[in-house]
Short mmCIF file of C-alpha atoms in Angstrom, two decimals:
data_model
loop_
_atom_site.label_atom_id
_atom_site.label_comp_id
_atom_site.label_asym_id
_atom_site.label_seq_id
_atom_site.Cartn_x
_atom_site.Cartn_y
_atom_site.Cartn_z
CA MET A 1 -13.11 13.03 2.76
CA LEU A 2 -10.60 10.50 4.09
CA GLU A 3 -10.85 9.96 7.85
CA ILE A 4 -8.29 7.80 9.62
CA LYS A 5 -8.59 6.72 13.23
CA GLU A 6 -5.97 4.65 15.02
CA LEU A 7 -7.50 1.67 16.82
CA GLY A 8 -4.53 0.16 18.64
CA LEU A 9 -1.72 -2.32 18.17
CA SER A 10 -2.18 -4.74 15.29
CA GLN A 11 -2.37 -8.44 16.01
CA PRO A 12 -1.99 -11.27 13.50
CA GLY A 13 -5.28 -12.00 11.77
CA THR A 14 -6.93 -15.41 11.77
CA ASP A 15 -9.36 -15.00 8.86
CA ALA A 16 -7.95 -16.71 5.76
CA LYS A 17 -9.97 -14.24 3.66
CA GLU A 18 -8.20 -11.21 5.16
CA ILE A 19 -5.84 -9.04 3.10
CA VAL A 20 -3.88 -6.36 4.94
CA ILE A 21 -3.54 -2.96 3.31
CA ALA A 22 -0.41 -1.62 5.00
CA VAL A 23 0.45 2.05 4.68
CA SER A 24 3.46 4.22 5.47
CA PRO A 25 3.79 6.64 8.42
CA ALA A 26 2.49 9.82 6.71
CA PHE A 27 -0.23 8.09 4.68
CA GLY A 28 -3.53 9.97 4.94
CA THR A 29 -2.36 12.19 7.79
CA GLY A 30 0.85 14.01 6.83
CA LEU A 31 0.32 13.34 3.13
CA THR A 32 -3.13 13.05 1.56
CA GLN A 33 -2.32 12.89 -2.16
CA SER A 34 -0.07 10.68 -4.24
CA ILE A 35 2.91 12.05 -6.14
CA LYS A 36 0.53 12.71 -9.08
CA ASP A 37 -1.88 14.61 -6.78
CA VAL A 38 -4.45 11.80 -6.76
CA PRO A 39 -6.29 11.84 -3.43
CA LEU A 40 -5.19 8.83 -1.37
CA GLU A 41 -8.87 8.33 -0.58
CA ASP A 42 -9.47 7.50 -4.26
CA VAL A 43 -6.51 5.13 -4.30
CA LEU A 44 -7.80 3.25 -1.24
CA LYS A 45 -11.35 3.08 -2.60
CA GLU A 46 -10.06 1.36 -5.74
CA LEU A 47 -7.80 -1.07 -3.87
CA CYS A 48 -10.68 -1.99 -1.56
CA ALA A 49 -13.14 -2.39 -4.43
CA GLY A 50 -10.76 -4.75 -6.22
CA ILE A 51 -10.27 -6.86 -3.08
CA GLU A 52 -14.03 -7.02 -2.42
CA GLU A 53 -14.79 -7.96 -6.04
CA GLU A 54 -12.76 -11.12 -5.47
CA GLY A 55 -14.70 -11.98 -2.30
CA MET A 56 -11.91 -11.14 0.13
CA ASN A 57 -11.86 -8.83 3.16
CA TYR A 58 -9.33 -6.18 4.05
CA ARG A 59 -7.88 -4.55 7.14
CA PHE A 60 -5.87 -1.33 7.28
CA VAL A 61 -2.60 -1.21 9.16
CA LYS A 62 -0.21 1.73 9.50
CA VAL A 63 3.46 0.85 9.88
CA TYR A 64 5.29 3.63 11.68
CA ASN A 65 8.69 2.05 12.24
CA SER A 66 9.91 2.26 8.64
CA THR A 67 9.45 4.23 5.45
CA ASP A 68 10.89 1.33 3.42
CA LEU A 69 8.12 -0.25 1.36
CA GLY A 70 9.63 -3.74 1.62
CA ILE A 71 9.61 -3.56 5.43
CA ILE A 72 6.08 -2.14 5.49
CA ALA A 73 4.87 -4.94 3.20
CA SER A 74 6.68 -7.66 5.14
CA GLN A 75 5.17 -6.51 8.44
CA GLY A 76 1.72 -6.25 6.88
CA SER A 77 1.87 -9.74 5.39
CA LYS A 78 2.76 -11.21 8.80
CA LEU A 79 -0.41 -9.61 10.21
CA ALA A 80 -2.73 -10.73 7.38
CA GLY A 81 -4.89 -13.79 8.00
CA SER A 82 -4.25 -14.82 4.39
CA GLY A 83 -0.54 -14.01 4.62
CA ILE A 84 -0.96 -11.52 1.76
CA CYS A 85 -0.52 -7.77 1.98
CA VAL A 86 -0.71 -4.88 -0.43
CA ALA A 87 1.47 -2.10 0.91
CA MET A 88 1.73 1.49 -0.16
CA GLN A 89 3.82 4.54 0.50
CA SER A 90 2.07 7.91 0.53
CA ARG A 91 3.49 8.81 -2.88
CA GLY A 92 1.68 5.78 -4.35
CA THR A 93 4.49 3.25 -4.78
CA THR A 94 2.87 -0.13 -4.16
CA VAL A 95 3.87 -3.76 -3.64
CA ILE A 96 2.07 -7.08 -3.16
CA HIS A 97 3.85 -9.21 -0.56
CA GLN A 98 3.50 -12.72 0.86
CA ARG A 99 4.26 -13.69 4.46
CA ASP A 100 6.98 -16.25 3.74
CA LEU A 101 9.07 -13.93 1.55
CA LEU A 102 11.99 -11.79 2.65
CA PRO A 103 11.25 -8.04 2.87
CA LEU A 104 12.93 -7.22 -0.45
CA ASP A 105 11.25 -10.11 -2.25
CA ASN A 106 7.69 -9.63 -3.41
CA LEU A 107 4.94 -11.04 -5.57
CA GLU A 108 4.56 -7.84 -7.60
CA LEU A 109 6.13 -4.38 -7.38
CA PHE A 110 4.78 -1.14 -8.83
CA PRO A 111 7.72 1.26 -8.44
CA GLN A 112 6.78 4.06 -10.81
CA SER A 113 3.93 5.56 -8.85
CA PRO A 114 3.42 8.55 -11.17
CA LEU A 115 2.28 6.09 -13.85
CA ILE A 116 -0.24 4.17 -11.72
CA THR A 117 -3.84 5.12 -12.50
CA THR A 118 -6.83 4.61 -10.22
CA GLU A 119 -7.95 1.83 -12.58
CA MET A 120 -4.60 0.12 -12.04
CA TYR A 121 -5.05 0.35 -8.26
CA ARG A 122 -8.34 -1.51 -8.62
CA THR A 123 -6.58 -4.20 -10.68
CA ILE A 124 -3.83 -4.36 -8.05
CA GLY A 125 -6.54 -4.92 -5.41
CA LYS A 126 -8.10 -7.72 -7.46
CA THR A 127 -4.72 -9.35 -8.06
CA THR A 128 -3.81 -9.10 -4.37
CA ALA A 129 -7.08 -10.84 -3.47
CA LYS A 130 -6.40 -13.60 -5.99
CA TYR A 131 -3.03 -14.25 -4.35
CA GLY A 132 -4.86 -14.32 -1.02
CA LYS A 133 -7.17 -17.03 -2.37
CA GLY A 134 -4.16 -19.11 -3.38
CA GLU A 135 -4.52 -18.45 -7.10
CA SER A 136 -1.70 -17.66 -9.52
CA PRO A 137 -3.04 -14.55 -11.28
CA GLU A 138 -1.56 -12.95 -14.34
CA PRO A 139 0.76 -10.15 -13.19
CA VAL A 140 -0.62 -6.63 -13.39
CA GLU A 141 0.72 -4.92 -16.49
CA ILE A 142 3.00 -2.12 -15.43
CA LEU A 143 3.92 0.98 -17.32
CA ASN A 144 7.48 2.18 -17.60
CA ASP A 145 8.89 5.59 -18.41
CA TYR A 146 12.61 6.05 -17.96
CA MET A 147 12.11 9.79 -17.44
CA VAL A 148 9.81 9.38 -14.41
CA PRO A 149 12.62 9.31 -11.81
CA SER A 150 14.12 12.58 -13.05
CA LYS A 151 10.74 14.28 -13.58
CA PHE A 152 9.61 13.58 -10.01
CA LEU A 153 12.92 13.57 -8.13
CA ILE A 154 12.36 16.74 -6.12
CA LYS A 155 8.74 16.00 -5.24
CA SER A 156 9.60 12.40 -4.35
CA THR A 157 12.44 13.54 -2.11
CA LEU A 158 10.23 16.06 -0.30
CA MET A 159 7.53 13.42 0.22
CA HIS A 160 10.13 10.98 1.53
CA PHE A 161 11.39 13.54 4.05
CA LYS A 162 7.84 14.09 5.29
CA GLU A 163 7.38 10.31 5.65
CA GLY A 164 10.63 10.14 7.61
CA LYS A 165 9.54 12.86 10.02
CA MET A 166 6.42 10.87 10.89
CA ALA A 167 8.26 7.56 11.32
CA ASN A 168 8.83 6.17 14.80
CA ARG A 169 11.24 3.23 14.97
CA ASP A 170 9.93 2.21 18.41
CA MET A 171 6.27 2.00 17.38
CA ALA A 172 4.58 -1.27 16.43
CA PRO A 173 2.04 -1.44 13.56
CA ILE A 174 -1.36 0.07 14.36
CA ASP A 175 -4.78 -1.04 13.11
CA LEU A 176 -6.71 1.73 11.41
CA GLU A 177 -10.34 2.55 10.86
CA VAL A 178 -10.61 4.25 7.49
CA LYS A 179 -13.71 6.10 6.33
CA PHE A 180 -14.12 7.46 2.83
#
């Protein structure tokens, strides 16, 4: 079972081997499953395993002041010792971001969360770690289905509203302790 404990305000990391996993306001508390009903615990386990397989470390940060994935990722990358962050909304939409990029720029974006498998999350973790090591990895192959937005519109909207209710524009990012 996923247990999340807030540790306090996040500070910029100093370890060049550190990747930040930044999550949205409702992640793991208000919402515990992705849009495809995959437990967020399983998603995090795979991301973490991929990062560890590449010899990198990770730190969890919750960003409360925005539900926008680009903002979450940008804030997370500024806190990462490596300057690299993998950020995720509760529904599973994911992005890999680098510190010196603008919020809407990114290294890789995975917008169709209903198509992302747990195996893909592990690959995303590995790829994120490779960026953190200064490598130029092959991009993660993404799947595309033009019907996904219409198939998941209502559920996505409801999840977004729940994220918004848990957002707090005045709150700085918080370090998390995550237990699986």
